[in-house]
Amino acid sequence: MFLVKLNICNQTHQMEYGVSVQNVFAVESNAIPSLDDIKKLPNKVLLWCGSRSSNLLRHIYKGFLPAVCSLPVPGYMIITVSMMIITLPSI
């Protein structure tokens, strides 16, 4: 993905940024573990991100950042254990 600058005026800014998709890749379903295999793992993570869509570019650039539990901020997630597995549905 890459950043595209659009010259569109709105109420708060003189320009707006958007995202364009360069490539889409299909993931073979046998390349990732099945849900049953993931359920058997000893370390599990709750992956949740309540973020505004305006934070999408930051997530693409920096990834999901761990939140400090005492100071929750939109766009950050709470990591419960050290191991994280993310699976994408096949297209």
Short mmCIF file of C-alpha atoms in Angstrom, two decimals:
data_model
loop_
_atom_site.label_atom_id
_atom_site.label_comp_id
_atom_site.label_asym_id
_atom_site.label_seq_id
_atom_site.Cartn_x
_atom_site.Cartn_y
_atom_site.Cartn_z
CA MET A 1 0.00 0.00 0.00
CA PHE A 2 1.12 3.54 -0.48
CA LEU A 3 -0.03 7.01 0.50
CA VAL A 4 -1.84 9.16 -2.04
CA LYS A 5 -2.24 12.92 -1.55
CA LEU A 6 -5.62 14.19 -2.68
CA ASN A 7 -6.29 17.93 -2.97
CA ILE A 8 -9.71 17.93 -1.35
CA CYS A 9 -10.67 20.64 1.15
CA ASN A 10 -12.70 19.75 4.22
CA GLN A 11 -13.64 21.51 7.46
CA THR A 12 -10.40 20.99 9.36
CA HIS A 13 -7.61 20.47 6.82
CA GLN A 14 -6.54 21.74 3.42
CA MET A 15 -5.75 18.27 2.11
CA GLU A 16 -6.82 14.70 2.66
CA TYR A 17 -4.78 11.50 2.49
CA GLY A 18 -5.99 8.19 1.17
CA VAL A 19 -4.72 4.66 0.70
CA SER A 20 -4.34 2.83 -2.59
CA VAL A 21 -3.80 -0.92 -2.90
CA GLN A 22 -0.83 -1.88 -5.09
CA ASN A 23 -0.92 -5.66 -4.75
CA VAL A 24 -3.28 -8.26 -3.31
CA PHE A 25 -1.87 -11.67 -2.44
CA ALA A 26 -3.82 -14.86 -1.80
CA VAL A 27 -2.67 -17.03 1.09
CA GLU A 28 -2.85 -20.78 0.63
CA SER A 29 -5.04 -22.25 3.34
CA ASN A 30 -2.58 -25.10 3.99
CA ALA A 31 0.22 -22.58 4.66
CA ILE A 32 -1.37 -21.44 7.94
CA PRO A 33 -2.33 -23.57 10.93
CA SER A 34 -5.96 -24.60 11.31
CA LEU A 35 -8.16 -23.11 14.01
CA ASP A 36 -8.01 -26.42 15.91
CA ASP A 37 -4.19 -26.27 15.89
CA ILE A 38 -4.26 -22.69 17.14
CA LYS A 39 -6.67 -23.61 19.97
CA LYS A 40 -4.18 -26.24 21.18
CA LEU A 41 -1.36 -23.70 21.62
CA PRO A 42 -0.44 -22.89 25.24
CA ASN A 43 0.00 -19.15 24.65
CA LYS A 44 -3.09 -17.33 23.45
CA VAL A 45 -3.67 -13.67 22.68
CA LEU A 46 -6.74 -11.52 22.50
CA LEU A 47 -6.09 -9.35 19.45
CA TRP A 48 -8.39 -6.37 19.43
CA CYS A 49 -7.99 -2.88 18.12
CA GLY A 50 -10.70 -0.27 18.53
CA SER A 51 -9.28 2.33 16.21
CA ARG A 52 -10.54 5.13 14.05
CA SER A 53 -10.13 4.62 10.34
CA SER A 54 -7.83 7.66 10.28
CA ASN A 55 -5.25 5.60 12.20
CA LEU A 56 -5.08 2.97 9.44
CA LEU A 57 -1.97 4.47 7.83
CA ARG A 58 -0.12 4.50 11.15
CA HIS A 59 -1.03 0.83 11.71
CA ILE A 60 0.31 -0.05 8.27
CA TYR A 61 3.54 1.88 8.91
CA LYS A 62 4.22 1.01 12.58
CA GLY A 63 1.98 -2.00 13.21
CA PHE A 64 -0.21 -2.37 16.29
CA LEU A 65 1.55 -0.83 19.26
CA PRO A 66 1.14 -2.23 22.79
CA ALA A 67 -0.85 0.03 25.08
CA VAL A 68 0.12 1.11 28.56
CA CYS A 69 -2.77 -0.29 30.59
CA SER A 70 -3.09 2.81 32.76
CA LEU A 71 -3.30 5.11 29.71
CA PRO A 72 -5.49 3.50 27.03
CA VAL A 73 -5.33 5.35 23.73
CA PRO A 74 -7.40 4.64 20.60
CA GLY A 75 -5.34 2.74 18.04
CA TYR A 76 -3.33 0.75 20.57
CA MET A 77 -4.07 -2.75 21.74
CA ILE A 78 -3.63 -4.53 25.02
CA ILE A 79 -1.26 -7.49 24.75
CA THR A 80 -2.08 -10.24 27.24
CA VAL A 81 0.79 -12.64 26.45
CA SER A 82 3.95 -12.48 24.40
CA MET A 83 2.91 -14.76 21.52
CA MET A 84 0.66 -13.46 18.75
CA ILE A 85 -0.75 -15.32 15.76
CA ILE A 86 -2.65 -13.49 13.05
CA THR A 87 -4.38 -15.46 10.32
CA LEU A 88 -5.99 -13.96 7.25
CA PRO A 89 -8.92 -15.56 5.45
CA SER A 90 -8.07 -16.89 2.01
CA ILE A 91 -9.47 -14.95 -0.94
#
